[in-house]
Amino acid sequence: MKIDINLKDNGYSVFIDELKSLEFKGKVAVVTNSKVGGLYLKEVLNLIKADEIFTVSIPDGEQYKNLATIEKILEELFVSRLERNSTLIALGGGVISDMTGFAASIYERGINFINIPTTLLAQVDASVGGKTGVNNKFGKNLIGTFYQPKAVYCETKFLRSLPAREFSAGLAEALKMAVMFDKEFFDFMQKCDINDNENIKTIIAKCVSLKAGVVSKDEKEAGVRAVLNYGHTFAHVIEMQTKYTKFLHGEAVAVGMNMANHLALKLGLIDKFELESIKNTLVKFGLPINYKIEDEEAFYDAFFLDKKSGNNKIKFILPNKIGNFALKNDIDKDIVLDVLRMFK
Amino acid sequence: MKIDINLKDNGYSVFIDELKSLEFKGKVAVVTNSKVGGLYLKEVLNLIKADEIFTVSIPDGEQYKNLATIEKILEELFVSRLERNSTLIALGGGVISDMTGFAASIYERGINFINIPTTLLAQVDASVGGKTGVNNKFGKNLIGTFYQPKAVYCETKFLRSLPAREFSAGLAEALKMAVMFDKEFFDFMQKCDINDNENIKTIIAKCVSLKAGVVSKDEKEAGVRAVLNYGHTFAHVIEMQTKYTKFLHGEAVAVGMNMANHLALKLGLIDKFELESIKNTLVKFGLPINYKIEDEEAFYDAFFLDKKSGNNKIKFILPNKIGNFALKNDIDKDIVLDVLRMFK
């Protein structure tokens, strides 16, 4: 399966279960971590034909997603003398692909980048959009670039080793796309057997197509791309308050979607039945839907620490019936507090 | 004077002696060093209207042009909570503008960038092209991005405090443009009084226009933009061998141009008269034309350490009569060695 991502420049394709061989002019370096590398590196290396092939292994985990690791990657690439026609391949989850894309974008002002995401989250979400970056002490993904890959290869076989929680986290982002953009896709997700690999392929393909549509309209995230942040405004606060340890990102997004839905219900954008059907689908996917808010005022104030808020107005992205969205930046604080109190 | 830089996206203008006021929506941070800041910061700050204005001072000198300084700049910007609609202003020479542009390009995946170059070199060369970056132990400008400013302001009054050697170094890059692209401009430079400010304005404007033409054809340096490296292939080796201490970059380029000219003479691309007229103009500008090569084989080998060589072929950019260029990547090693031996 092949989905074309049409951008003004630098369009590329996302291939699903099509990774047969990878041929390159020039040198190649594969960036991975020991966990993913241990599982799939040998298999991937066997598919690559290039002048020289290097591997760069970086530590596993969000806590290493920083500029220091980028410097380490770059250093290894300079030691291997990668050139402007060389290619960097990311083999791993979102942390690996975000960092590898960032390194590729700043190595000699940009070399080729190929992404092989190995988590469902990375396949449905990070594989399209061109966002690269690292965290710093002020927050997540605050340093980075927009940089498009030359190609993305999503292999469902690489998902077999994924822990159940991580698989569910990927489904949360997929459901987000369905609720925002496509009622039919939502119905499919609500009903389908997620243990059937064909259904997972369908979900990946649908998410990639939907996101491609959004991104091609709005490559640098000025307008409609903000819609992808449905659930995220709440999720970021939850993640900050739990110091990124209690929930996986997708899990926090699941809770955030449920919170956003309650706000949407209060504003009459969705009805009780729609709220319940989204909630039940989240639960079916093994996702959390609740987070105990200790102090709703503190939670509300924390919205403003989120870089995506901007200009001291909170922009909420809410479902407007299932399959459609609404952007609201004029909601009374009291209404939001009422919703937050429901989670006390 | 205003020169439009037409790019596919992100076109902008270079203003020469037009800096009257700078108005911004959102926050602004001015990045400078203590030397330049001491001379011009107050004057520039007085021209800025913005919600909040911050200044970031970084240490003066090429040795601080590295990722650690970028982190320091970014950290100050995060402390000041710059947002996506904020603007970063570079006030200084090439080191400042390269680093400020790089920081602007990776802060939250890109914020506005305005460049106020305060050296002649930066005004005639770095002000157009969108190259940003830092050095590392493997070489100069190896880490960076292509990122276009929103506007560039070249003020000749900021050149008054420039040391004579630095002024000359700027003229070397200007002469490079003339030799490569414009015989009439070369004649002007050869004859003009460089103590007349109007002539300097003309030189800046001409360089900006010429470079804009090159860059708009070839924004990411695939082809004709390589022509800007006339003299640089030799200069980079000279700079490496002298550890960037003996020559300013423009001075090394002047020597490199003279070396390239001797190679061009040997290949019949220019005649003895043309070689001499370029050499005399370099001398008139107070620029060096000689460098004692200890070991021509070692010098030749060092070409291959230059990232711009690529694919193990040395690409020489040579004048083809004055005002025109030739790209040669098939010159016999012996011919090059003969030329290098002339500098022993």
XYZ file of C-alpha atoms in Angstrom:
688
model
C 0.000 0.000 0.000
C 1.355 3.441 -0.920
C 0.047 6.846 0.095
C 1.431 9.982 -1.523
C 2.000 12.990 0.677
C 1.551 15.967 -1.614
C 3.399 19.030 -0.401
C 4.342 22.198 -2.228
C 7.937 20.987 -2.298
C 9.442 17.806 -1.003
C 6.446 15.525 -1.438
C 7.048 11.889 -0.557
C 5.292 8.559 -0.089
C 4.328 6.471 2.901
C 4.552 2.742 2.185
C 2.633 0.258 4.326
C 4.026 -3.273 4.413
C 6.073 -2.605 1.294
C 9.595 -2.670 2.697
C 11.423 -5.040 0.374
C 14.721 -3.329 -0.353
C 16.357 0.043 0.105
C 18.938 1.191 -2.420
C 20.996 4.310 -2.054
C 23.698 6.239 -3.799
C 26.235 7.275 -1.222
C 26.498 6.397 2.443
C 23.736 5.418 4.847
C 23.496 5.533 8.623
C 20.711 3.814 10.545
C 19.811 5.425 13.871
C 18.100 3.151 16.386
C 18.218 2.169 20.042
C 19.367 -1.097 21.549
C 15.809 -2.346 22.150
C 14.466 -1.820 18.649
C 17.850 -2.518 17.124
C 18.049 -5.841 18.907
C 14.734 -6.842 17.374
C 14.873 -5.470 13.832
C 18.229 -3.924 12.947
C 19.682 -7.014 11.313
C 16.576 -7.486 9.190
C 16.651 -3.859 8.048
C 20.386 -3.825 7.362
C 19.922 -6.862 5.120
C 17.530 -4.836 2.958
C 19.918 -1.909 2.455
C 22.259 -1.513 -0.490
C 24.603 1.469 -0.209
C 28.259 2.477 -0.566
C 28.794 2.209 3.169
C 26.318 1.444 5.956
C 26.778 2.692 9.507
C 24.620 2.271 12.564
C 24.199 4.751 15.391
C 22.680 3.455 18.606
C 21.236 5.964 21.046
C 19.859 5.333 24.537
C 16.212 4.335 24.786
C 13.773 6.767 26.352
C 12.254 10.227 26.285
C 14.779 11.445 28.867
C 17.513 11.198 26.236
C 15.530 13.190 23.683
C 17.718 16.272 23.984
C 20.385 18.307 22.227
C 23.159 16.321 23.889
C 21.977 13.164 22.116
C 21.705 15.090 18.845
C 25.336 16.144 19.252
C 26.287 12.522 19.870
C 24.470 11.404 16.700
C 26.041 14.189 14.638
C 29.481 13.354 15.976
C 29.146 9.741 14.861
C 27.996 10.891 11.433
C 30.994 13.204 11.077
C 33.322 10.407 12.144
C 31.737 8.271 9.412
C 32.119 11.236 7.043
C 28.569 11.275 5.805
C 28.198 13.612 2.867
C 25.429 15.763 1.453
C 24.127 12.907 -0.667
C 24.113 10.536 2.321
C 20.955 9.212 3.952
C 19.920 8.927 7.569
C 17.397 6.210 8.408
C 15.356 6.268 11.618
C 14.434 2.831 12.931
C 12.300 3.137 16.051
C 9.446 4.964 17.713
C 8.671 8.666 17.809
C 11.691 9.575 19.906
C 14.036 7.988 17.381
C 12.293 9.470 14.348
C 12.005 12.967 15.842
C 15.686 13.002 16.736
C 16.921 11.362 13.550
C 14.892 13.775 11.438
C 16.296 16.690 13.415
C 19.863 15.423 13.037
C 19.308 14.907 9.291
C 17.931 18.432 8.960
C 20.962 20.129 10.515
C 23.811 17.846 9.369
C 25.552 19.986 6.734
C 22.251 21.909 6.470
C 20.259 18.863 5.519
C 20.826 15.342 4.223
C 18.321 12.707 3.113
C 16.028 11.265 5.755
C 14.079 8.001 5.630
C 11.735 7.014 8.430
C 10.912 3.466 9.491
C 8.594 3.922 12.482
C 8.259 0.818 14.639
C 5.445 1.830 16.989
C 1.797 2.206 16.048
C 1.848 5.759 17.421
C 4.781 6.707 15.217
C 3.192 4.995 12.210
C -0.191 6.687 12.474
C 1.032 10.037 13.741
C 4.711 10.953 13.509
C 5.158 9.407 10.059
C 3.479 12.404 8.409
C 4.015 16.061 9.160
C 7.718 16.685 9.025
C 8.029 17.702 12.658
C 11.418 16.946 14.131
C 12.860 17.924 17.462
C 13.994 17.394 21.006
C 12.885 18.356 24.489
C 14.588 20.664 26.932
C 13.898 21.573 30.521
C 11.216 24.025 29.418
C 9.096 21.413 27.671
C 8.668 18.815 24.967
C 9.680 19.259 21.335
C 10.562 22.890 21.898
C 13.679 22.714 19.741
C 13.441 21.364 16.222
C 12.735 21.895 12.551
C 10.167 21.151 9.901
C 11.887 18.620 7.676
C 10.289 16.135 5.321
C 11.506 12.561 4.899
C 12.227 11.162 1.444
C 10.025 8.163 2.272
C 8.328 6.477 5.217
C 8.004 2.709 5.607
C 5.368 1.446 8.047
C 5.710 -2.283 8.648
C 2.956 -3.876 10.692
C 5.207 -6.829 11.461
C 7.361 -4.439 13.516
C 4.325 -3.887 15.763
C 4.149 -7.488 16.933
C 6.678 -6.922 19.710
C 5.007 -3.729 20.890
C 3.766 -3.782 24.513
C -0.041 -3.646 24.758
C -0.049 -0.205 26.363
C 2.021 1.268 23.553
C -0.228 -0.315 20.964
C -3.257 1.234 22.672
C -1.515 4.612 22.778
C -1.225 4.469 19.003
C -4.914 3.674 18.684
C -5.706 6.802 20.726
C -4.088 9.042 18.109
C -5.858 7.102 15.370
C -9.199 7.586 17.071
C -8.406 11.287 17.406
C -8.143 11.500 13.598
C -11.434 9.651 13.177
C -13.341 11.862 15.615
C -11.971 15.048 14.059
C -12.304 14.191 10.400
C -14.163 11.046 9.458
C -17.342 9.550 10.925
C -17.117 6.448 8.742
C -13.585 5.773 9.973
C -14.806 6.248 13.535
C -17.538 3.671 12.968
C -14.939 1.302 11.568
C -12.655 1.748 14.563
C -15.545 1.409 16.973
C -16.504 -1.971 15.529
C -13.345 -3.546 14.129
C -11.309 -6.375 15.625
C -7.950 -4.788 16.396
C -6.298 -8.188 16.568
C -6.766 -8.563 12.830
C -3.656 -7.267 11.066
C -5.634 -6.166 8.006
C -7.651 -3.819 10.195
C -4.456 -2.319 11.593
C -3.224 -1.741 8.048
C -6.516 -0.021 7.269
C -6.208 2.145 10.359
C -2.639 3.170 9.533
C -3.509 3.939 5.922
C -6.561 5.967 6.885
C -4.632 7.985 9.482
C -1.794 8.674 7.074
C -4.262 9.825 4.394
C -6.176 12.039 6.781
C -3.067 13.590 8.232
C -1.591 14.059 4.769
C -4.671 16.054 3.834
C -4.246 18.285 6.859
C -0.518 18.726 6.481
C -0.585 19.480 2.767
C -3.020 22.288 3.496
C -0.980 23.629 6.348
C 2.603 22.517 6.257
C 3.847 24.836 8.977
C 0.973 24.552 11.406
C -0.638 27.953 11.099
C -4.288 26.930 11.033
C -6.132 23.666 10.513
C -3.112 21.647 11.588
C -3.960 22.795 15.093
C -6.896 20.368 14.872
C -4.421 17.556 15.375
C -4.119 18.864 18.924
C -7.579 17.586 19.884
C -7.137 16.128 23.354
C -3.580 17.443 23.522
C -4.292 20.714 25.319
C -5.507 18.683 28.304
C -2.979 15.900 27.757
C 0.002 18.252 27.985
C -1.083 19.468 31.401
C -1.685 15.893 32.568
C 1.737 14.892 31.311
C 3.401 17.879 32.974
C 1.645 17.243 36.287
C 2.569 13.571 36.239
C 6.080 14.397 35.031
C 5.633 12.215 31.945
C 5.817 9.061 34.057
C 2.257 7.891 34.752
C 0.827 7.992 31.233
C 2.190 7.268 27.815
C 1.557 10.236 25.527
C -1.269 8.441 23.724
C -2.848 7.529 27.058
C -2.763 11.146 28.196
C -4.332 12.087 24.847
C -7.108 9.542 25.475
C -7.901 11.178 28.816
C -7.585 14.597 27.160
C -10.036 13.601 24.439
C -12.531 12.541 27.072
C -12.088 15.867 28.876
C -12.435 17.783 25.610
C -15.577 15.788 24.842
C -17.145 16.803 28.147
C -16.407 20.419 27.255
C -17.907 19.835 23.795
C -20.989 18.285 25.403
C -21.382 21.306 27.687
C -21.217 23.604 24.648
C -23.734 21.479 22.736
C -21.224 20.470 20.063
C -21.782 16.770 20.695
C -24.535 14.896 22.507
C -24.356 12.418 25.370
C -24.566 9.465 22.975
C -21.579 10.670 20.959
C -19.576 11.304 24.110
C -20.321 7.770 25.305
C -19.480 6.125 22.002
C -16.059 7.802 21.924
C -15.494 6.944 25.567
C -16.474 3.309 25.000
C -14.138 3.022 22.047
C -11.276 4.399 24.128
C -12.089 1.833 26.802
C -12.332 -0.939 24.178
C -8.790 0.002 23.099
C -7.593 -0.393 26.687
C -7.073 3.331 27.136
C -7.573 5.388 30.303
C -10.305 8.027 30.274
C -9.861 9.547 33.708
C -7.266 11.576 35.557
C -7.787 12.908 39.038
C -7.472 16.690 38.969
C -6.366 17.916 42.399
C -6.789 21.626 41.788
C -8.798 22.804 38.782
C -7.417 26.365 38.998
C -3.855 25.088 38.855
C -4.803 22.812 35.965
C -6.361 25.748 34.124
C -3.325 27.967 34.699
C -1.103 25.227 33.332
C -2.801 25.536 29.929
C -0.893 28.780 29.508
C 2.454 27.049 29.874
C 1.681 25.115 26.727
C 3.517 26.641 23.780
C 0.601 25.937 21.475
C -1.679 28.303 23.343
C 0.051 31.508 22.238
C -1.111 35.054 22.882
C -2.620 34.207 26.281
C -5.751 32.714 24.783
C -6.487 29.038 25.168
C -7.478 27.445 21.920
C -9.624 24.369 22.469
C -10.064 21.888 19.654
C -13.330 20.060 20.132
C -15.424 17.536 18.242
C -18.396 19.071 16.455
C -20.437 15.946 16.056
C -18.234 12.926 15.338
C -16.192 13.442 12.173
C -15.993 17.196 12.416
C -14.183 19.735 14.558
C -14.609 23.145 16.128
C -11.892 25.586 17.179
C -12.884 27.605 20.221
C -10.749 30.298 21.781
C -13.454 32.242 23.580
C -14.748 29.759 26.139
C -15.474 31.259 29.560
C -13.031 30.172 32.204
C -15.935 29.120 34.454
C -17.255 26.673 31.876
C -13.836 25.076 31.584
C -13.488 24.937 35.364
C -16.883 23.214 35.594
C -15.630 20.496 33.261
C -12.331 20.166 35.106
C -14.242 19.762 38.392
C -15.951 16.702 36.926
C -12.558 15.001 37.055
C -11.829 15.840 40.704
C 17.984 51.407 -1.289
C 15.961 48.173 -1.333
C 16.755 44.932 -3.086
C 14.159 42.181 -3.281
C 15.323 38.621 -2.845
C 12.890 36.544 -4.870
C 12.653 32.977 -3.656
C 10.038 30.338 -4.343
C 8.741 30.834 -0.803
C 9.873 33.206 1.885
C 11.146 36.029 -0.298
C 12.361 39.091 1.558
C 14.128 42.416 1.074
C 17.586 43.710 1.845
C 17.560 47.378 2.817
C 20.726 49.463 2.534
C 20.897 52.512 4.790
C 17.140 52.391 5.334
C 16.977 51.415 9.004
C 14.598 53.973 10.489
C 12.285 51.952 12.728
C 11.378 48.333 13.414
C 7.851 47.517 14.520
C 6.762 44.072 15.621
C 3.736 42.262 16.896
C 4.835 40.091 19.762
C 8.162 39.852 21.532
C 11.602 40.601 20.189
C 15.061 39.479 21.258
C 18.228 41.081 19.914
C 21.274 38.793 19.821
C 24.648 40.540 19.803
C 28.052 40.419 21.454
C 29.543 42.887 23.910
C 31.763 44.524 21.277
C 29.067 45.249 18.706
C 26.459 45.703 21.405
C 28.609 48.314 23.122
C 28.763 50.308 19.898
C 25.284 49.972 18.409
C 22.839 48.147 20.670
C 21.373 51.259 22.261
C 20.822 52.866 18.863
C 19.096 49.752 17.516
C 16.961 49.232 20.627
C 15.707 52.795 20.268
C 14.361 51.937 16.816
C 12.390 48.876 17.969
C 8.741 48.892 18.929
C 7.475 45.577 20.294
C 5.472 44.054 23.144
C 8.649 43.169 25.010
C 12.284 43.558 23.988
C 15.049 41.300 25.309
C 18.741 41.249 24.542
C 20.967 38.193 24.466
C 24.702 38.788 24.589
C 27.010 36.014 23.454
C 30.805 35.879 23.606
C 32.694 37.433 20.706
C 34.633 35.137 18.393
C 34.561 32.184 16.048
C 35.606 29.837 18.879
C 32.184 30.315 20.468
C 30.334 29.514 17.252
C 29.147 26.120 18.440
C 26.100 24.201 19.655
C 26.823 25.100 23.279
C 26.311 28.791 22.483
C 23.131 27.936 20.553
C 21.824 26.168 23.653
C 22.653 29.222 25.723
C 20.784 31.502 23.301
C 17.768 29.157 23.212
C 17.714 28.932 26.980
C 17.532 32.712 27.315
C 14.722 32.788 24.765
C 12.752 30.166 26.671
C 13.269 32.068 29.913
C 11.872 35.147 28.142
C 9.046 32.947 26.829
C 9.394 33.910 23.211
C 6.475 32.596 21.176
C 5.957 31.477 17.620
C 5.125 35.019 16.503
C 8.236 36.430 18.203
C 11.228 37.789 16.328
C 14.950 37.242 16.747
C 17.235 40.031 15.538
C 20.907 39.447 14.815
C 23.115 42.476 15.400
C 26.710 41.711 14.488
C 29.025 40.044 12.013
C 28.728 36.689 10.313
C 29.202 34.682 13.502
C 26.288 36.452 15.151
C 24.005 36.221 12.127
C 24.806 32.557 11.419
C 24.087 31.605 15.018
C 21.047 33.822 15.464
C 19.541 32.514 12.236
C 20.182 28.953 13.371
C 18.636 29.591 16.785
C 15.610 31.235 15.120
C 15.220 28.249 12.794
C 15.059 25.657 15.576
C 13.294 27.601 18.363
C 9.833 26.009 18.385
C 10.591 24.869 14.819
C 11.121 28.385 13.572
C 10.382 31.958 14.592
C 10.901 35.228 12.695
C 14.455 36.259 11.971
C 15.769 39.730 11.093
C 19.401 40.296 10.256
C 21.365 43.493 10.876
C 24.890 42.640 9.708
C 27.544 45.017 11.022
C 30.601 43.914 9.040
C 31.183 44.484 5.352
C 31.721 40.747 4.893
C 28.384 39.951 6.478
C 26.662 42.685 4.475
C 27.967 41.629 1.067
C 27.950 37.895 1.676
C 26.086 36.435 4.639
C 23.122 38.774 4.255
C 21.752 36.727 1.347
C 21.519 32.984 1.075
C 19.775 31.764 4.163
C 22.695 29.737 5.443
C 22.784 29.406 9.194
C 24.988 27.285 11.381
C 27.790 26.590 13.773
C 31.183 24.895 13.745
C 32.248 21.728 15.467
C 35.566 19.993 15.849
C 35.207 18.488 12.388
C 35.016 21.833 10.616
C 33.242 25.103 10.009
C 29.506 25.524 9.501
C 28.955 21.776 9.480
C 25.791 21.993 11.571
C 22.998 24.299 10.498
C 19.902 24.940 8.446
C 18.715 26.868 5.429
C 16.499 29.546 6.892
C 15.500 32.846 5.322
C 15.293 36.099 7.274
C 12.184 38.270 7.093
C 14.384 41.260 6.250
C 18.031 42.336 6.230
C 19.224 45.825 7.121
C 22.715 46.792 5.965
C 23.816 50.088 7.506
C 27.069 51.512 6.191
C 27.384 53.674 9.303
C 27.910 50.448 11.293
C 31.041 49.828 9.214
C 32.839 52.924 10.463
C 34.173 51.164 13.533
C 35.321 48.120 11.562
C 39.074 47.373 11.733
C 40.821 47.886 8.367
C 41.615 44.169 7.966
C 37.991 43.205 8.429
C 36.895 45.832 5.960
C 39.353 44.441 3.409
C 38.111 40.919 4.060
C 34.659 42.072 3.038
C 36.016 43.578 -0.143
C 37.585 40.204 -1.015
C 34.153 38.530 -1.100
C 32.786 41.441 -3.101
C 35.586 41.123 -5.635
C 34.855 37.397 -5.826
C 31.322 38.217 -6.989
C 32.624 40.672 -9.570
C 35.166 38.240 -11.036
C 32.621 35.435 -11.227
C 29.635 37.333 -12.574
C 30.142 40.912 -13.706
C 33.037 42.475 -15.624
C 31.584 45.977 -15.310
C 31.361 45.612 -11.538
C 34.961 44.396 -11.522
C 36.051 47.484 -13.448
C 34.178 49.636 -10.957
C 35.857 47.948 -7.992
C 39.250 48.134 -9.633
C 38.995 51.892 -10.069
C 36.755 53.201 -7.299
C 37.778 55.055 -4.150
C 36.794 52.747 -1.329
C 36.914 55.593 1.177
C 33.836 57.077 -0.454
C 30.754 55.790 1.348
C 28.610 55.988 -1.795
C 30.955 53.522 -3.487
C 30.620 51.133 -0.560
C 26.845 51.368 -0.854
C 27.145 50.572 -4.549
C 29.391 47.591 -3.797
C 27.002 46.203 -1.170
C 23.988 46.677 -3.433
C 25.719 45.040 -6.386
C 26.860 42.055 -4.303
C 23.419 41.573 -2.805
C 21.805 41.703 -6.260
C 24.303 39.286 -7.768
C 24.034 36.855 -4.903
C 20.249 37.126 -4.922
C 20.304 36.067 -8.554
C 22.400 33.040 -7.754
C 20.469 32.057 -4.667
C 17.029 32.401 -6.229
C 18.147 29.978 -8.934
C 19.585 27.543 -6.482
C 18.279 27.990 -2.993
C 19.778 24.826 -1.559
C 23.167 24.912 -3.219
C 22.884 22.079 -5.694
C 24.520 23.705 -8.690
C 25.411 27.256 -9.626
C 25.551 28.326 -6.002
C 28.823 26.400 -5.837
C 30.267 29.291 -7.872
C 30.240 31.351 -4.701
C 33.041 29.066 -3.547
C 35.551 30.624 -5.975
C 38.753 30.922 -3.949
C 37.206 28.992 -1.080
C 38.486 25.530 -2.004
C 42.020 26.823 -1.482
C 41.018 29.139 1.366
C 39.570 26.336 3.455
C 42.847 24.416 3.346
C 44.815 27.559 4.197
C 42.474 28.246 7.119
C 42.722 24.657 8.356
C 46.516 24.630 8.113
C 46.791 27.943 9.942
C 44.143 26.882 12.449
C 41.959 29.887 11.569
C 44.383 32.225 13.359
C 46.664 33.780 10.723
C 44.072 34.924 8.186
C 40.604 36.315 8.404
C 38.247 34.287 6.221
C 38.136 37.010 3.551
C 41.924 37.211 3.562
C 42.233 33.465 3.027
C 39.698 33.807 0.199
C 41.863 36.521 -1.365
C 44.868 34.191 -1.363
C 42.616 31.379 -2.608
C 41.371 33.526 -5.478
C 44.940 34.242 -6.505
C 45.742 30.516 -6.385
C 42.615 29.696 -8.389
C 43.590 32.354 -10.909
C 46.975 30.757 -11.441
C 45.204 27.473 -12.095
C 42.832 29.256 -14.483
C 45.815 30.830 -16.246
C 47.439 27.409 -16.665
C 44.226 26.075 -18.196
C 43.949 29.062 -20.534
C 40.731 30.312 -18.922
C 42.213 33.742 -18.193
C 45.310 35.488 -19.500
C 48.249 36.972 -17.658
C 46.769 40.475 -17.865
C 43.529 39.376 -16.227
C 45.404 37.532 -13.499
C 47.434 40.631 -12.775
C 44.452 42.981 -12.731
C 42.660 40.798 -10.147
C 45.863 40.469 -8.132
C 46.435 44.243 -8.189
C 42.900 44.920 -7.066
C 43.331 42.517 -4.148
C 46.539 44.333 -3.238
C 44.822 47.707 -3.583
C 42.235 46.497 -1.052
C 45.042 45.653 1.380
C 44.523 41.913 0.973
C 47.154 39.167 1.062
C 47.769 37.182 -2.144
C 50.362 34.683 -0.968
C 50.581 31.793 1.446
C 53.676 29.664 1.813
C 52.746 26.060 1.037
C 55.125 23.742 2.873
C 54.049 20.490 1.252
C 51.966 20.585 -1.923
C 50.926 16.911 -1.594
C 49.580 17.518 1.902
C 47.808 20.655 0.676
C 46.251 18.682 -2.171
C 45.112 15.883 0.135
C 43.509 18.441 2.413
C 41.085 19.409 -0.388
C 39.314 16.136 0.284
C 38.607 17.051 3.883
C 36.474 19.917 2.619
C 32.825 18.987 2.812
C 32.099 20.807 -0.430
C 34.262 18.448 -2.443
C 31.929 15.447 -2.195
C 32.304 12.133 -3.996
C 36.103 12.251 -3.898
C 36.328 14.654 -6.815
C 37.658 18.136 -6.299
C 35.471 20.749 -7.894
C 37.417 23.883 -8.776
C 35.551 27.091 -9.482
C 37.655 29.255 -11.726
C 37.281 32.548 -13.563
C 36.610 32.145 -17.279
C 37.693 35.579 -18.356
C 36.710 38.209 -15.802
C 32.945 38.253 -15.227
C 32.369 34.612 -16.017
C 33.081 31.296 -14.345
C 34.017 27.709 -15.118
C 33.387 24.624 -12.983
C 36.127 22.049 -13.363
C 36.134 18.682 -11.665
C 38.491 16.830 -13.995
C 41.768 18.680 -13.578
C 44.830 16.437 -13.444
C 46.408 16.273 -10.041
C 49.790 17.156 -11.583
C 48.481 20.420 -12.969
C 47.130 21.394 -9.560
C 50.389 20.397 -7.901
C 52.312 22.566 -10.386
C 50.219 25.546 -9.326
C 50.603 24.752 -5.642
C 54.377 24.543 -6.091
C 54.356 28.158 -7.294
C 53.405 29.079 -3.726
C 56.234 27.153 -2.049
